[in-house]
Amino acid sequence: MRKLIWGTAVVVVLGIIAAVIFTPKSNPTDFDYASLPVLGKTDAPVKIVEFGDYKCPSCQYFSQQVKPQLEKEYIDTGKAAMYFMDFPFIGPDSTTAALAAHAVFHQSNDAFWKYYDLLYKNQPDEKTLWATTDYLVQLAKDNKLDVDYDKMKTDIDKQTYIKEIDKGESTAHKANVQSTPTLFINGKEYTGDFSNYGQLKEAVEKALAAGKAE
């Protein structure tokens, strides 16, 4: 009886070990970081990707309340870099604003992040239609964004970068993104509360520690 018990125990332990070893692990999402707007150093050990929609009120909150804390503690210190991908799902304004942001990005990465902040700072009510070409270009002019405004207008009207926006949306669907903002940290979706900086900080710290351990 004793041998039977021990034998059973060994089988159970081996089964647990096998389950741990052979259970498939969720693979990180593979981002083409080099093609995305980046805030911070490209060689930062932690890469944070935000899927966002310029018409989304929650994204506005993230840009104004959470992103500045990330910048101060992690991005400005070289520990993390932040990237942006479009998930324009709310309405036509979402896509038009994304076209404007891409038009700016392809002239200047630094100007993109200034424009990113401006779009959210000046975001009207979600039910209001506002993202016209004239409005989006005038916003850049009024804030003296260092870009070619005529080229920006042409790129919006001709939808020059619509394929990049479609790629962002496709990537979001493949990664099972359900809402904005959704964050990925080193390719893995952050499932905590994006508005809780303490939780987000803990996730970034874990990513930093994991990088040092490798």
Coordinates of C-alpha atoms in Angstrom, one line a residue:
M1 CA 0.0 0.0 0.0
R2 CA 2.8 2.4 0.9
K3 CA 4.5 1.7 -2.4
L4 CA 1.3 2.3 -4.2
I5 CA 0.8 5.7 -2.5
W6 CA 4.4 6.7 -3.3
G7 CA 4.0 5.6 -6.8
T8 CA 0.8 7.6 -7.2
A9 CA 2.5 10.6 -5.7
V10 CA 5.4 10.4 -8.2
V11 CA 3.0 10.1 -11.1
V12 CA 1.1 13.2 -9.9
V13 CA 4.3 15.2 -9.5
L14 CA 5.6 14.2 -12.9
G15 CA 2.2 15.2 -14.4
I16 CA 2.4 18.6 -12.8
I17 CA 5.9 19.1 -14.1
A18 CA 4.9 18.0 -17.6
A19 CA 1.9 20.4 -17.6
V20 CA 4.2 23.3 -16.7
I21 CA 6.7 22.4 -19.3
F22 CA 4.4 21.6 -22.2
T23 CA 1.6 24.1 -21.6
P24 CA 1.8 26.6 -24.4
K25 CA 2.7 30.1 -23.4
S26 CA 1.0 33.1 -24.9
N27 CA 3.4 34.7 -27.4
P28 CA 4.1 38.4 -27.2
T29 CA 2.5 40.5 -30.0
D30 CA 5.2 41.3 -32.6
F31 CA 5.2 45.0 -33.3
D32 CA 7.2 46.8 -36.0
Y33 CA 8.5 49.4 -33.6
A34 CA 10.7 51.1 -36.1
S35 CA 7.6 52.2 -38.1
L36 CA 5.8 53.7 -35.2
P37 CA 5.9 57.1 -33.5
V38 CA 8.2 56.8 -30.5
L39 CA 8.5 58.9 -27.4
G40 CA 11.8 58.2 -25.7
K41 CA 14.9 56.2 -26.6
T42 CA 14.5 53.4 -29.1
D43 CA 16.9 51.2 -27.1
A44 CA 14.9 51.5 -23.9
P45 CA 14.5 48.1 -22.2
V46 CA 10.7 48.5 -21.9
K47 CA 8.6 49.3 -24.9
I48 CA 5.0 50.4 -24.2
V49 CA 2.6 50.5 -27.1
E50 CA -0.7 52.4 -26.8
F51 CA -3.6 51.5 -29.1
G52 CA -5.7 54.7 -29.1
D53 CA -8.5 56.6 -30.8
Y54 CA -8.3 60.4 -30.9
K55 CA -12.1 60.6 -30.4
C56 CA -12.0 58.4 -27.3
P57 CA -12.5 60.2 -23.9
S58 CA -10.6 57.5 -22.0
C59 CA -7.7 58.0 -24.3
Q60 CA -7.8 61.7 -23.5
Y61 CA -7.7 60.9 -19.8
F62 CA -4.7 58.6 -20.4
S63 CA -2.8 61.3 -22.4
Q64 CA -3.4 64.0 -19.8
Q65 CA -3.2 62.1 -16.5
V66 CA -1.2 58.9 -17.0
K67 CA 1.2 59.5 -19.8
P68 CA 2.9 62.5 -18.0
Q69 CA 3.7 60.3 -15.1
L70 CA 5.2 57.6 -17.4
E71 CA 7.2 60.3 -19.1
K72 CA 8.7 61.7 -15.8
E73 CA 9.5 58.3 -14.2
Y74 CA 10.3 56.0 -17.1
I75 CA 10.5 57.7 -20.5
D76 CA 12.7 60.7 -19.6
T77 CA 15.0 58.5 -17.6
G78 CA 15.5 56.1 -20.5
K79 CA 13.9 53.1 -18.8
A80 CA 10.9 52.9 -21.2
A81 CA 9.8 54.2 -24.6
M82 CA 6.2 54.7 -25.7
Y83 CA 4.8 53.9 -29.1
F84 CA 1.4 54.7 -30.6
M85 CA -0.8 52.6 -32.9
D86 CA -4.2 53.6 -34.2
F87 CA -7.4 51.7 -33.4
P88 CA -10.0 54.1 -34.9
F89 CA -13.2 52.4 -34.1
I90 CA -15.6 55.1 -32.8
G91 CA -16.4 56.9 -36.0
P92 CA -15.3 58.8 -39.1
D93 CA -13.6 61.5 -37.0
S94 CA -11.3 58.8 -35.6
T95 CA -9.9 58.0 -39.0
T96 CA -9.6 61.6 -40.2
A97 CA -7.8 62.6 -37.0
A98 CA -5.5 59.6 -37.4
L99 CA -4.7 60.6 -41.0
A100 CA -3.8 64.1 -39.7
A101 CA -1.5 62.6 -37.0
H102 CA 0.2 60.4 -39.6
A103 CA 0.7 63.3 -41.9
V104 CA 2.5 65.1 -39.0
F105 CA 4.5 62.0 -38.0
H106 CA 5.9 61.6 -41.5
Q107 CA 7.3 65.1 -41.3
S108 CA 8.5 65.0 -37.7
N109 CA 8.3 62.4 -34.9
D110 CA 8.7 65.2 -32.3
A111 CA 5.9 67.2 -33.9
F112 CA 3.7 64.1 -33.8
W113 CA 3.8 63.9 -30.0
K114 CA 3.0 67.6 -29.7
Y115 CA 0.1 67.0 -32.1
Y116 CA -1.0 63.9 -30.1
D117 CA -1.3 66.1 -27.0
L118 CA -3.1 68.9 -28.9
L119 CA -5.7 66.5 -30.4
Y120 CA -6.6 65.2 -26.9
K121 CA -6.4 68.6 -25.3
N122 CA -8.8 70.0 -27.8
Q123 CA -11.0 66.9 -28.1
P124 CA -14.7 67.9 -28.2
D125 CA -17.6 65.9 -26.9
E126 CA -17.6 62.3 -28.3
K127 CA -20.9 62.9 -30.0
T128 CA -19.7 66.0 -31.9
L129 CA -18.4 65.7 -35.4
W130 CA -15.3 67.8 -35.5
A131 CA -12.3 66.2 -37.4
T132 CA -12.5 68.1 -40.7
T133 CA -9.3 68.7 -42.7
D134 CA -9.5 72.5 -42.1
Y135 CA -9.9 72.1 -38.3
L136 CA -7.0 69.6 -38.1
V137 CA -4.6 71.8 -40.1
Q138 CA -5.7 75.0 -38.3
L139 CA -5.0 73.3 -35.0
A140 CA -1.4 72.7 -36.1
K141 CA -1.1 76.3 -37.4
D142 CA -2.5 77.8 -34.2
N143 CA 0.0 76.0 -32.1
K144 CA 2.9 76.7 -34.5
L145 CA 3.7 73.1 -35.2
D146 CA 6.9 72.9 -37.2
V147 CA 5.5 71.1 -40.3
D148 CA 4.5 72.0 -43.8
Y149 CA 0.8 72.8 -43.5
D150 CA 0.0 72.5 -47.2
K151 CA 1.5 69.0 -47.3
M152 CA -0.3 68.1 -44.2
K153 CA -3.6 69.1 -45.8
T154 CA -2.9 67.2 -49.0
D155 CA -2.0 64.1 -47.1
I156 CA -5.2 64.2 -45.1
D157 CA -7.4 64.8 -48.2
K158 CA -5.7 62.2 -50.3
Q159 CA -5.6 59.7 -47.3
T160 CA -1.9 59.2 -48.0
Y161 CA -1.3 57.0 -44.9
I162 CA -4.6 55.1 -44.8
K163 CA -2.8 51.8 -45.2
E164 CA -0.8 52.5 -42.0
I165 CA -4.0 53.2 -40.1
D166 CA -5.5 50.0 -41.5
K167 CA -2.4 48.1 -40.4
G168 CA -2.8 49.4 -36.9
E169 CA -6.5 48.4 -36.8
S170 CA -5.6 44.9 -38.2
T171 CA -2.9 44.5 -35.6
A172 CA -5.4 45.5 -32.9
H173 CA -7.9 42.8 -34.1
K174 CA -5.2 40.1 -34.2
A175 CA -4.1 41.0 -30.7
N176 CA -7.8 40.9 -29.6
V177 CA -7.8 44.5 -28.5
Q178 CA -11.4 45.3 -27.4
S179 CA -11.2 49.0 -26.4
T180 CA -9.0 52.1 -26.2
P181 CA -6.6 52.8 -24.7
T182 CA -5.1 49.4 -24.6
L183 CA -1.5 49.1 -23.6
F184 CA 1.1 46.4 -24.4
I185 CA 4.3 46.2 -22.4
N186 CA 7.1 44.4 -24.2
G187 CA 4.6 42.8 -26.5
K188 CA 2.3 41.6 -23.7
E189 CA -1.1 43.1 -23.1
Y190 CA -1.4 45.1 -19.8
T191 CA -4.7 43.8 -18.3
G192 CA -4.8 46.1 -15.3
D193 CA -6.6 49.4 -14.9
F194 CA -4.9 51.9 -17.2
S195 CA -6.1 54.8 -15.1
N196 CA -4.4 53.3 -11.9
Y197 CA -0.9 54.5 -12.2
G198 CA 0.2 52.3 -9.3
Q199 CA -0.8 49.2 -11.1
L200 CA 0.7 50.3 -14.3
K201 CA 4.0 51.2 -12.6
E202 CA 4.1 47.7 -11.1
A203 CA 3.7 46.2 -14.5
V204 CA 6.5 48.4 -15.9
E205 CA 8.8 47.5 -13.0
K206 CA 8.1 43.8 -13.6
A207 CA 9.1 44.2 -17.3
L208 CA 12.3 46.0 -16.2
A209 CA 13.2 43.2 -13.7
A210 CA 12.5 40.5 -16.3
G211 CA 14.8 42.3 -18.8
K212 CA 17.6 42.4 -16.2
A213 CA 17.1 38.7 -15.4
E214 CA 17.6 37.6 -19.0

